[in-house]
mmCIF file of C-alpha atoms in Angstrom:
data_model
loop_
_atom_site.group_PDB
_atom_site.id
_atom_site.type_symbol
_atom_site.label_atom_id
_atom_site.label_comp_id
_atom_site.label_asym_id
_atom_site.label_seq_id
_atom_site.Cartn_x
_atom_site.Cartn_y
_atom_site.Cartn_z
ATOM 1 C CA GLN U 1 275.028 362.202 65.685
ATOM 2 C CA VAL U 2 273.598 360.073 68.446
ATOM 3 C CA GLN U 3 272.677 356.534 67.531
ATOM 4 C CA LEU U 4 271.267 353.625 69.478
ATOM 5 C CA VAL U 5 271.378 350.277 67.714
ATOM 6 C CA GLU U 6 269.687 347.228 69.177
ATOM 7 C CA SER U 7 270.583 343.631 68.416
ATOM 8 C CA GLY U 8 270.041 340.147 69.787
ATOM 9 C CA GLY U 9 266.373 339.616 69.073
ATOM 10 C CA GLY U 10 265.035 336.448 67.529
ATOM 11 C CA LEU U 11 262.566 333.593 67.639
ATOM 12 C CA VAL U 12 262.743 331.329 70.663
ATOM 13 C CA GLN U 13 260.554 328.841 72.483
ATOM 14 C CA ALA U 14 258.915 329.523 75.818
ATOM 15 C CA GLY U 15 261.363 329.107 78.675
ATOM 16 C CA ALA U 16 264.384 330.131 76.630
ATOM 17 C CA SER U 17 266.713 333.063 77.182
ATOM 18 C CA LEU U 18 267.901 335.927 75.032
ATOM 19 C CA ARG U 19 270.279 338.805 75.603
ATOM 20 C CA LEU U 20 269.545 342.067 73.873
ATOM 21 C CA SER U 21 272.301 344.577 73.272
ATOM 22 C CA CYS U 22 272.150 348.289 72.607
ATOM 23 C CA ALA U 23 275.216 350.015 71.199
ATOM 24 C CA ALA U 24 275.229 353.753 71.812
ATOM 25 C CA SER U 25 277.349 356.263 69.931
ATOM 26 C CA GLY U 26 277.627 359.961 69.363
ATOM 27 C CA ARG U 27 278.224 361.082 72.934
ATOM 28 C CA THR U 28 279.133 359.826 76.406
ATOM 29 C CA PHE U 29 276.239 358.068 78.086
ATOM 30 C CA THR U 30 277.817 357.460 81.484
ATOM 31 C CA THR U 31 275.351 359.716 83.314
ATOM 32 C CA TYR U 32 272.380 358.972 81.086
ATOM 33 C CA ALA U 33 269.440 356.886 82.095
ATOM 34 C CA MET U 34 269.284 353.908 79.750
ATOM 35 C CA ALA U 35 266.135 351.903 79.344
ATOM 36 C CA TRP U 36 264.349 349.207 77.437
ATOM 37 C CA PHE U 37 260.762 349.509 76.284
ATOM 38 C CA ARG U 38 258.705 347.120 74.220
ATOM 39 C CA GLN U 39 255.685 347.232 71.983
ATOM 40 C CA ALA U 40 253.546 344.209 71.253
ATOM 41 C CA PRO U 41 251.246 344.083 68.216
ATOM 42 C CA GLY U 42 248.148 346.169 68.793
ATOM 43 C CA LYS U 43 249.416 347.525 72.098
ATOM 44 C CA GLU U 44 251.092 350.685 73.305
ATOM 45 C CA ARG U 45 254.791 350.808 73.985
ATOM 46 C CA GLU U 46 255.529 349.914 77.590
ATOM 47 C CA PHE U 47 258.400 350.184 80.025
ATOM 48 C CA VAL U 48 260.524 347.078 80.626
ATOM 49 C CA GLY U 49 263.590 348.130 82.587
ATOM 50 C CA ALA U 50 265.939 351.044 83.213
ATOM 51 C CA THR U 51 269.340 351.777 84.694
ATOM 52 C CA THR U 52 269.854 355.261 86.107
ATOM 53 C CA TRP U 53 272.932 357.074 87.338
ATOM 54 C CA SER U 54 272.892 358.268 90.932
ATOM 55 C CA GLY U 55 276.392 359.687 91.232
ATOM 56 C CA ARG U 56 279.946 358.422 91.026
ATOM 57 C CA ASN U 57 279.803 354.808 89.856
ATOM 58 C CA THR U 58 276.423 353.992 91.325
ATOM 59 C CA TYR U 59 273.532 352.922 89.149
ATOM 60 C CA TYR U 60 270.073 351.759 90.054
ATOM 61 C CA ALA U 61 267.980 349.273 88.133
ATOM 62 C CA TYR U 62 264.204 349.316 87.820
ATOM 63 C CA TYR U 63 261.850 346.812 86.246
ATOM 64 C CA ALA U 64 258.271 346.445 85.210
ATOM 65 C CA ASP U 65 256.400 344.050 87.447
ATOM 66 C CA SER U 66 255.785 341.749 84.485
ATOM 67 C CA VAL U 67 259.502 341.070 84.012
ATOM 68 C CA LYS U 68 260.844 341.415 87.549
ATOM 69 C CA GLY U 69 262.857 338.343 88.504
ATOM 70 C CA ARG U 70 263.216 337.219 84.889
ATOM 71 C CA PHE U 71 264.928 340.142 83.154
ATOM 72 C CA THR U 72 268.130 341.929 84.134
ATOM 73 C CA ILE U 73 269.351 345.244 82.746
ATOM 74 C CA PHE U 74 273.018 346.119 82.946
ATOM 75 C CA ARG U 75 275.426 348.456 81.230
ATOM 76 C CA ASP U 76 279.027 348.557 80.150
ATOM 77 C CA ASN U 77 280.060 352.202 80.053
ATOM 78 C CA ALA U 78 283.453 351.391 78.599
ATOM 79 C CA LYS U 79 281.658 349.997 75.556
ATOM 80 C CA SER U 80 278.797 352.514 75.631
ATOM 81 C CA ALA U 81 276.387 349.631 75.714
ATOM 82 C CA VAL U 82 273.376 348.510 77.683
ATOM 83 C CA PHE U 83 272.050 344.980 77.795
ATOM 84 C CA LEU U 84 268.840 343.206 78.660
ATOM 85 C CA GLN U 85 269.216 339.612 79.793
ATOM 86 C CA MET U 86 265.860 337.900 79.386
ATOM 87 C CA ASN U 87 265.281 334.537 81.010
ATOM 88 C CA SER U 88 262.218 332.301 81.201
ATOM 89 C CA LEU U 89 260.703 333.999 78.179
ATOM 90 C CA GLN U 90 256.978 333.650 77.683
ATOM 91 C CA PRO U 91 254.752 334.226 74.638
ATOM 92 C CA GLU U 92 253.502 337.449 76.234
ATOM 93 C CA ASP U 93 257.052 338.798 75.997
ATOM 94 C CA THR U 94 256.719 338.863 72.219
ATOM 95 C CA ALA U 95 257.268 342.431 71.078
ATOM 96 C CA VAL U 96 259.627 344.843 69.410
ATOM 97 C CA TYR U 97 262.150 345.908 72.035
ATOM 98 C CA TYR U 98 263.508 349.445 71.986
ATOM 99 C CA CYS U 99 266.552 350.926 73.641
ATOM 100 C CA ALA U 100 266.310 354.499 74.933
ATOM 101 C CA ALA U 101 268.653 357.047 76.489
ATOM 102 C CA GLY U 102 267.803 360.170 78.442
ATOM 103 C CA SER U 103 269.777 362.875 80.202
ATOM 104 C CA GLY U 104 267.023 364.781 81.936
ATOM 105 C CA ARG U 105 265.018 364.323 85.061
ATOM 106 C CA GLY U 106 261.817 362.394 85.267
ATOM 107 C CA THR U 107 260.513 359.051 86.253
ATOM 108 C CA TYR U 108 262.380 356.104 84.816
ATOM 109 C CA PHE U 109 259.278 354.547 83.273
ATOM 110 C CA ASP U 110 258.144 357.744 81.523
ATOM 111 C CA GLN U 111 258.909 357.587 77.813
ATOM 112 C CA ASN U 112 259.065 361.382 77.689
ATOM 113 C CA ARG U 113 262.197 361.294 79.810
ATOM 114 C CA TYR U 114 264.158 359.688 77.001
ATOM 115 C CA ASP U 115 265.744 361.774 74.261
ATOM 116 C CA TYR U 116 267.104 359.088 71.987
ATOM 117 C CA TRP U 117 265.612 355.868 70.699
ATOM 118 C CA GLY U 118 266.775 352.938 68.642
ATOM 119 C CA LEU U 119 264.793 351.363 65.837
ATOM 120 C CA GLY U 120 264.044 348.223 67.800
ATOM 121 C CA THR U 121 264.682 344.501 67.619
ATOM 122 C CA GLN U 122 261.994 341.849 67.308
ATOM 123 C CA VAL U 123 261.607 339.202 69.990
ATOM 124 C CA THR U 124 259.171 336.390 69.293
ATOM 125 C CA VAL U 125 258.441 333.677 71.843
ATOM 126 C CA SER U 126 256.534 330.615 70.699
ATOM 127 C CA SER U 127 254.522 328.429 73.040
#
C-alpha cells in the first residue's frame, strides 16, 4: 500500500524558515515525479514545486512563481523522501501543504498527473 506522510509544518513568524518532509512507502519512487501543492483557506489547491526524473540520476526542479527563490525542493531516493525547504516565509504562504507522487506523463504543475497524495501538513505564518 502506497503511503505519503508529510511532516514539519508549524506556526512561525514572517521571515522564518521551515523544512517539510514527505516520507514515501509502498513502492520505489526513484522515477516518480514528486511534488508539493498547497491549499489556503477558501482557495483552490495550487502547485508549489516539483522534482521530475529525466533519466539516469538526473532530476529537474520546477517552482511556482510565488515561491521561486525562496523555496527549494529536493529528494533523497535512498530514504524515499522528498523535502521542501521554505525560507523567508510570508503570511500568504499559510496553507495546508500536500505531498504528491506520480508515475505518468503530464505537466509537472497538473494535479491530475499525480497518483498518490498525502494528508497534508499545516503551515501558518504570522505577520
